[in-house]
Every structure is written in C-alpha cells, then in structure tokens.
CSV table of C-alpha atoms in Angstrom, one decimal:
chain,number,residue,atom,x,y,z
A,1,UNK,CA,18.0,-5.7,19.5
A,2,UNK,CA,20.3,-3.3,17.6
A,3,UNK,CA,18.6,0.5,18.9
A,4,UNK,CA,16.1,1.8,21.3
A,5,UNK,CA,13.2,3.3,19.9
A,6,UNK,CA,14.7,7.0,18.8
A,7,UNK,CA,16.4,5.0,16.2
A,8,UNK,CA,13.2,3.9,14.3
A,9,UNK,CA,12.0,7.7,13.7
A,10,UNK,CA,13.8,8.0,10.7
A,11,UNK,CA,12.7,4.7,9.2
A,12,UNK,CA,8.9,5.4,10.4
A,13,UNK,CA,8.8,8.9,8.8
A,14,UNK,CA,10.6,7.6,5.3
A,15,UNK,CA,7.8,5.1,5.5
A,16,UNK,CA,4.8,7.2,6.1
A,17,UNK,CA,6.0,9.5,3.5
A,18,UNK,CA,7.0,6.8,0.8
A,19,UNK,CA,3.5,4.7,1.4
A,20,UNK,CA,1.6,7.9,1.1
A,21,UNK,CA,3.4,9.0,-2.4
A,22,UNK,CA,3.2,5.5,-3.3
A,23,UNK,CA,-0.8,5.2,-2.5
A,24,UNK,CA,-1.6,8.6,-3.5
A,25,UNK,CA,-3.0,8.6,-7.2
A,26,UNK,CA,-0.7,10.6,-9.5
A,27,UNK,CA,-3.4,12.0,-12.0
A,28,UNK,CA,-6.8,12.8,-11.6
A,29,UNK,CA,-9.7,10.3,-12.2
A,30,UNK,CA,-10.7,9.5,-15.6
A,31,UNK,CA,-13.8,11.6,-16.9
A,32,UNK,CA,-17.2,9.9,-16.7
A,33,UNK,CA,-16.7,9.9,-20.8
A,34,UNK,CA,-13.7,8.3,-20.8
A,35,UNK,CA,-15.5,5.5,-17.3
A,36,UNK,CA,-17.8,4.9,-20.4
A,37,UNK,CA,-15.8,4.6,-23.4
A,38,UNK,CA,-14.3,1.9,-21.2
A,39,UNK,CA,-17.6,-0.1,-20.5
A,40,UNK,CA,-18.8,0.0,-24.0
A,41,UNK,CA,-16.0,-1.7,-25.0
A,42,UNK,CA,-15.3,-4.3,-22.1
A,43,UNK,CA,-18.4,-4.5,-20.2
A,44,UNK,CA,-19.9,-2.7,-17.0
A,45,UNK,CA,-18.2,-2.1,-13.9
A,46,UNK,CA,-19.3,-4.2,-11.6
A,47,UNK,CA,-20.4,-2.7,-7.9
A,48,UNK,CA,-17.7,-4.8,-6.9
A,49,UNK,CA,-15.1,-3.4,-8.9
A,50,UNK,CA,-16.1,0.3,-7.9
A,51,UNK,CA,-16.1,-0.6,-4.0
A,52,UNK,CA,-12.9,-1.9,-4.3
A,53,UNK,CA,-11.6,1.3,-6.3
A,54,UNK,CA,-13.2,3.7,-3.9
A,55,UNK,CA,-14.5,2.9,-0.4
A,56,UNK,CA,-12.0,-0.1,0.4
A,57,UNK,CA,-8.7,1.2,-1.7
A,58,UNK,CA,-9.3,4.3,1.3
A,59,UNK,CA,-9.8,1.9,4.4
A,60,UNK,CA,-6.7,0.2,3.1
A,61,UNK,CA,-5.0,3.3,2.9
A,62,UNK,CA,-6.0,4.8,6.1
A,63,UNK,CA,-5.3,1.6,8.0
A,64,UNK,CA,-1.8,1.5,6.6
A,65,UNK,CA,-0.8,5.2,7.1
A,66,UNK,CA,-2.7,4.6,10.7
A,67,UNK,CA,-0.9,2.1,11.9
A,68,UNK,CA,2.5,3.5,11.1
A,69,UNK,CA,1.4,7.1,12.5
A,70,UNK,CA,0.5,4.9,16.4
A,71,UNK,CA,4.0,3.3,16.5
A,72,UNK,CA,5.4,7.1,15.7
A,73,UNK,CA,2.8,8.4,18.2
A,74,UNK,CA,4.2,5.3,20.9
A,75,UNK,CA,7.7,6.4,20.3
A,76,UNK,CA,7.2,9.9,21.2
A,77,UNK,CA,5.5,9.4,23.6
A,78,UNK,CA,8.4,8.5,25.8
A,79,UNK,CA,10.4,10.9,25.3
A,80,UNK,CA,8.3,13.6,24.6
A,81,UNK,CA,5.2,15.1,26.8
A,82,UNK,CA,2.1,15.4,25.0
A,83,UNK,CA,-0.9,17.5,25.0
A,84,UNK,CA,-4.0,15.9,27.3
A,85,UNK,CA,-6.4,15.4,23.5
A,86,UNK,CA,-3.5,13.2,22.6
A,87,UNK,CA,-4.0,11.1,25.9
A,88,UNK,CA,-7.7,11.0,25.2
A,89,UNK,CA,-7.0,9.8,21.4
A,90,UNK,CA,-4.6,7.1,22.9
A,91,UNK,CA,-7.7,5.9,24.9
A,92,UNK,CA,-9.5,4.8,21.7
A,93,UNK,CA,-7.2,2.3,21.0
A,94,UNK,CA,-5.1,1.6,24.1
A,95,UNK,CA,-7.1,0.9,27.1
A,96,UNK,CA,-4.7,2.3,30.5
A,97,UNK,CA,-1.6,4.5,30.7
A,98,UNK,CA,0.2,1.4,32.2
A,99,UNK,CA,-0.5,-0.7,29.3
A,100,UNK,CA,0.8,2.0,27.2
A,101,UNK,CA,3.6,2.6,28.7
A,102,UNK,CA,4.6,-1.3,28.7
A,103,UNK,CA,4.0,-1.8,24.9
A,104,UNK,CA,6.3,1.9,24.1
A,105,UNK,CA,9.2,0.4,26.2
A,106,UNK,CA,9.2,-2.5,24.5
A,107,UNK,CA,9.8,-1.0,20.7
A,108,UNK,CA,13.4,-1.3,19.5
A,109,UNK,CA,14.7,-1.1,16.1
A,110,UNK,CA,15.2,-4.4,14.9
A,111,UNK,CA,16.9,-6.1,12.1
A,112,UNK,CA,13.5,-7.0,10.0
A,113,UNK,CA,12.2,-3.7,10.6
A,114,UNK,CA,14.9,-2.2,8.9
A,115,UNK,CA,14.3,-5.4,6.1
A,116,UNK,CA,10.5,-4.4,6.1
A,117,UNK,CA,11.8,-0.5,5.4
A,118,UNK,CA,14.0,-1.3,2.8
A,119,UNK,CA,11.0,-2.8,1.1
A,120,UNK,CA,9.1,0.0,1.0
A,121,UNK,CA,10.9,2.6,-0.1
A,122,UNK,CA,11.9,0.0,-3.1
A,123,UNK,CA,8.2,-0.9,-3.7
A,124,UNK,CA,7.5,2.8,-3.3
A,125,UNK,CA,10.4,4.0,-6.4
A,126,UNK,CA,9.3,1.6,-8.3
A,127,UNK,CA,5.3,2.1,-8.3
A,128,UNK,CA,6.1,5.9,-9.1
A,129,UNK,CA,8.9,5.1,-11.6
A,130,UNK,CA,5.6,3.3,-13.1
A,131,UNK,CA,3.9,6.4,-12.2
A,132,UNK,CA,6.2,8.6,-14.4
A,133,UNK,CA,6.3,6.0,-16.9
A,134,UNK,CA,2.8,6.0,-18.0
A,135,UNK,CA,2.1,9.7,-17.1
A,136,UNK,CA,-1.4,10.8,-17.9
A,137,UNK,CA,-2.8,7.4,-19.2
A,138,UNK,CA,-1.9,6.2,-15.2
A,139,UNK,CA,-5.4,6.4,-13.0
A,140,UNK,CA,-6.4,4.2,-10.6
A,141,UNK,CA,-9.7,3.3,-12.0
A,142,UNK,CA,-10.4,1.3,-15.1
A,143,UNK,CA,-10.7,3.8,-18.3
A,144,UNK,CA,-9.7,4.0,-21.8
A,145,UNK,CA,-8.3,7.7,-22.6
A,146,UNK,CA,-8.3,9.7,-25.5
A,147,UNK,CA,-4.9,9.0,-27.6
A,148,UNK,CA,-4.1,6.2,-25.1
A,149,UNK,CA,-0.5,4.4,-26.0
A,150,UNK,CA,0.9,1.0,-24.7
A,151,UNK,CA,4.3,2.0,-23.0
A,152,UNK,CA,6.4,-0.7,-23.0
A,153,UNK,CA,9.8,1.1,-21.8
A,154,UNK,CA,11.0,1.7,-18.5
A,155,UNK,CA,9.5,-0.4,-15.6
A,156,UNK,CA,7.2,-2.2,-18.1
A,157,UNK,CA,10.4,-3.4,-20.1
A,158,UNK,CA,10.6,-6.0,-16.6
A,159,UNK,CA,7.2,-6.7,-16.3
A,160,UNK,CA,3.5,-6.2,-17.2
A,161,UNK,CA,2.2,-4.4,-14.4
A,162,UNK,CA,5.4,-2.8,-12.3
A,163,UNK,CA,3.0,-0.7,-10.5
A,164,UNK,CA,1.1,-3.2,-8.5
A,165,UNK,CA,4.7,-5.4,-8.1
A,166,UNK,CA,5.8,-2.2,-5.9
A,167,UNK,CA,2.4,-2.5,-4.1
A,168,UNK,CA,3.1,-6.0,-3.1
A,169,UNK,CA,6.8,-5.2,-2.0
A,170,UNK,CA,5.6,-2.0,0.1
A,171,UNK,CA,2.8,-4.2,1.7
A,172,UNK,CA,4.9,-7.5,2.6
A,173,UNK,CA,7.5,-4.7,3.9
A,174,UNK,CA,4.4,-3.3,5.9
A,175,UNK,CA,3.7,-6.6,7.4
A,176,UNK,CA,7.1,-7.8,8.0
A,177,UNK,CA,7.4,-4.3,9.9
A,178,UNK,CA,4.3,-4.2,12.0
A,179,UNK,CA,5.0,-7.9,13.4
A,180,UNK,CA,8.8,-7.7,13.5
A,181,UNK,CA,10.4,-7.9,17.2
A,182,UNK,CA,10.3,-4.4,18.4
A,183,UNK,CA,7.4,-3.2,16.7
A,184,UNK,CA,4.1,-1.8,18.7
A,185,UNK,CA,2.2,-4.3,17.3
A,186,UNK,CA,4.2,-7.2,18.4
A,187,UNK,CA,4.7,-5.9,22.1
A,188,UNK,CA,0.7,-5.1,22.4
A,189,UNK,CA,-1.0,-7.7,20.2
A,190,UNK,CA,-4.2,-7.5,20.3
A,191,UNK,CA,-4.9,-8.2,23.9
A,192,UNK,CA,-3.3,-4.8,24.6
A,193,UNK,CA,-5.7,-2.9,22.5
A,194,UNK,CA,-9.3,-2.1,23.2
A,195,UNK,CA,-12.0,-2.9,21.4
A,196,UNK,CA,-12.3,-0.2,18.8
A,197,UNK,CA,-8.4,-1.0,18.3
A,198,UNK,CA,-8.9,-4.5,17.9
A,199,UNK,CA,-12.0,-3.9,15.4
A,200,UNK,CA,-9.5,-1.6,13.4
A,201,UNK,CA,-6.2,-4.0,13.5
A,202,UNK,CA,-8.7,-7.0,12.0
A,203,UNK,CA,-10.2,-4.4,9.1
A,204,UNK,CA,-6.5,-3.7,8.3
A,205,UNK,CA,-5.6,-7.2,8.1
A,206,UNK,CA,-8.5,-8.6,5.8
A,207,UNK,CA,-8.1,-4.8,4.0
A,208,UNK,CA,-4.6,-6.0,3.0
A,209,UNK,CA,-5.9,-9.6,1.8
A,210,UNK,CA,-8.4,-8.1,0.4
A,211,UNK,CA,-6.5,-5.6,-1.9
A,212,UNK,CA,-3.6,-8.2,-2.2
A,213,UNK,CA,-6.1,-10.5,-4.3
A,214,UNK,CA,-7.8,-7.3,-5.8
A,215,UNK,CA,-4.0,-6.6,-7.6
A,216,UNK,CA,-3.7,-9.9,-8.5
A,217,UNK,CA,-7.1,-10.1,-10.6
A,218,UNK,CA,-6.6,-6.5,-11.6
A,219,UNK,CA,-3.8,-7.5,-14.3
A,220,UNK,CA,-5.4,-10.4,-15.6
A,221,UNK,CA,-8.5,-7.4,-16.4
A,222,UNK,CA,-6.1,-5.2,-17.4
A,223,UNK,CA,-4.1,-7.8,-19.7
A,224,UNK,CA,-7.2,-9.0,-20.9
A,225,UNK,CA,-8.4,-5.2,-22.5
A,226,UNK,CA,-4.8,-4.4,-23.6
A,227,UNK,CA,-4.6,-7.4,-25.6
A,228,UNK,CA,-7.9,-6.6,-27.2
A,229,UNK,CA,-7.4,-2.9,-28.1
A,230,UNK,CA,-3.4,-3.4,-29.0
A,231,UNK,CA,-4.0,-6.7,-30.8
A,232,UNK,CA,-0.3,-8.1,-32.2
A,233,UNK,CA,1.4,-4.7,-30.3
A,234,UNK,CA,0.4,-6.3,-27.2
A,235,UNK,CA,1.0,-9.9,-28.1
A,236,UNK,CA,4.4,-8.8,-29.3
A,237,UNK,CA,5.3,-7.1,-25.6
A,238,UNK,CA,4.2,-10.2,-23.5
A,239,UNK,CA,6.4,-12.4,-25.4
A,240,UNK,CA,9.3,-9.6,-24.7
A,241,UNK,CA,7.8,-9.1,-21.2
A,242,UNK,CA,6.2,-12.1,-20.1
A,243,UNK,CA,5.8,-11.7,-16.7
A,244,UNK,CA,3.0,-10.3,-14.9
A,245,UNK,CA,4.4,-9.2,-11.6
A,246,UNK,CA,8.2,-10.8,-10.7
A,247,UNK,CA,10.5,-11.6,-13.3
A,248,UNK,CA,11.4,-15.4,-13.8
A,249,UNK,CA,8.5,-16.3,-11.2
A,250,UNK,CA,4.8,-14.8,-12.5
C-alpha cells in the first residue's frame, strides 16, 4: 500500500478527463455523401460494422467513464457526506450501506494503479497527437472525404494506425487499474455488487473484448482501402512504416 484513498483523486480525475478526450470523436461524422462515396468503392457497410461504430463504441464508452466515475463516487464518499439521491443511486449497484462502506475502506493507491494511470494518459497523447495529425480526414466511421491525403508524418511515421495503439494502451491501463490491489473493483468483486451492477461489470468486460478485436480488424479494413486508393504511395509508407500497431512487434 503506498496512500489511502485521497491519494487516488488526482489520478482518477486525470483519467476520466484523458479517456473522455481520448474517446470523444474530434470532427464531426462524415456526410451521408461522403458514407457513400465510401461504399461504392469498397463495398456496403455491414449492420455489423455500423453497431459496432454506433450503439456498442457508446456502451463501451459509458461503461469505461462509469466505472471510473463509482471508484471517485466510493472515495468521496468517506470523507465527504452526500446528498440522500446519491445514497439511492449507490443502491443500484451496491446492495447495503455496510457493504459499501467495506469495499470504500479498502481502496488505497497502489503501485499498478499508478502503472495503469501512466498508461492512459500516454495512450490518451498519443490517440489525439493522431487526432491532430490527420485533422479533418480523422472520423470515427469508415468514409472517403473530399481531397482526402495519406499523412504519413507525425504519429504515423511509427506506425500504421497510432490512433487505435493509444486505444489499446488506455484500455490495458483501464484494466490493470480497475483490478489492481486497492481498486473498488478488487475489494467488491462481483459478489459485492447487485444484480444490475453485476449485469453492467460483465457488459463492460465483453464491451472491451469486443472493441479490442473491433480495432484489431479495423486496420486490416482500413489498410486494405488505403492501399487501393493510394496505390505505390501507400505501398511506399508500409515498407517505411511497417507496423500496424507496436513498433518491432505488429
């Protein structure tokens, strides 16, 4: 143990505030012109593909930013009174006031939390250095803009897809958080959580698998349509950049 629980509020709120900039798309979403430039060229979105960009890419979200706002809400909660609605809210998820109370006394800061952190922020910098990077032609959904470039500089001088690398470093930071000694979620588990918290815990675990493997497929797709409207520009950068997601590994 290095700190009681006061001493994680300034990771936590770096963390919520990182992961939301990190998750939170920097441009609008592509015009339904530009949607079907896109599929004329490479094929119809699947209903698969536009699930996974809208309602799941959310849950994930919202399970993510969720389950850092609880172990804020846990910390404060012993040191701080809170209003009776917040008592009620705790309900949903915890089941007693006892049970609560255990699992808040238990949070410390911890050396892999503060590992987990680090993580985070890094994997945050870097998906909005990618973010900057690409500017305009950046959306989260598949789409082909007018005047669209391939950027090569910055981030994308490393590797192919920068973005989704910090999305992989801000989610095994996530997880090496949440189940680190000291965390809420390791001095609950799930037998310290109701049923509605339970329900949600799982749909954040399989959301994470889920978009883990969605990242993962996304830049073989996107490698796949680069390659065929760049042609030899695009061969040219993979052979200068010619790994998809770590340097030296993939």
């Amino acid at each position: 143990m290095l700190q009681g629980p006061m001493w994680k509020l300034p990771f936590l709120l770096v963390d919520v505030f990182m992961t939301k900039r990190a998750f939170q798309s920097p441009t609008p979403p592509p015009s339904s012109e530009e949607r079907q430039k896109y599929e004329e060229r490479h094929g119809t979105l699947t209903r698969l593909d536009r699930i996974t960009t809208g309602p799941l890419a959310t849950l994930f979200v919202m399970t993510v930013q969720l389950a850092q706002l609880i172990e804020l809400y846990a910390i404060l909660t012993t040191f701080i009174p809170l209003p009776p609605f917040a008592s009620r809210l705790e309900k949903t998820f915890i089941p007693s006031l006892s049970v609560s109370q255990s699992c808040a006394s238990q949070i410390h800061l911890s050396l892999p939390f503060i590992i987990g952190s680090v993580f985070i922020i890094a994997g945050s910098v870097l998906r909005l250095s990618a973010f900057r990077t690409l500017g305009r032609h950046f959306t989260f959904n598949l789409s082909l803009q007018e005047g669209h470039k391939l950027v090569v500089n910055g981030p994308y001088s490393f590797v192919r897809h920068p973005s989704y690398s910090g999305g992989y470093l801000i989610i095994g930071g996530m997880l090496f958080g949440e189940f680190a000694d000291g965390s809420w979620m390791a001095a609950c588990g799930l037998h310290g959580m109701t049923t509605f918290g339970k329900v949600l815990c799982i749909a954040h675990l399989l959301a994470v698998v889920w978009m883990s493997w969605l990242g993962i497929s996304r830049t073989w797709k996107e490698d796949n349509v680069l390659k065929e409207v760049f042609k030899d520009q695009w061969v040219s950068w993979s052979k200068q950049t010619p790994y998809r997601l770590i340097p030296w590994v993939y």
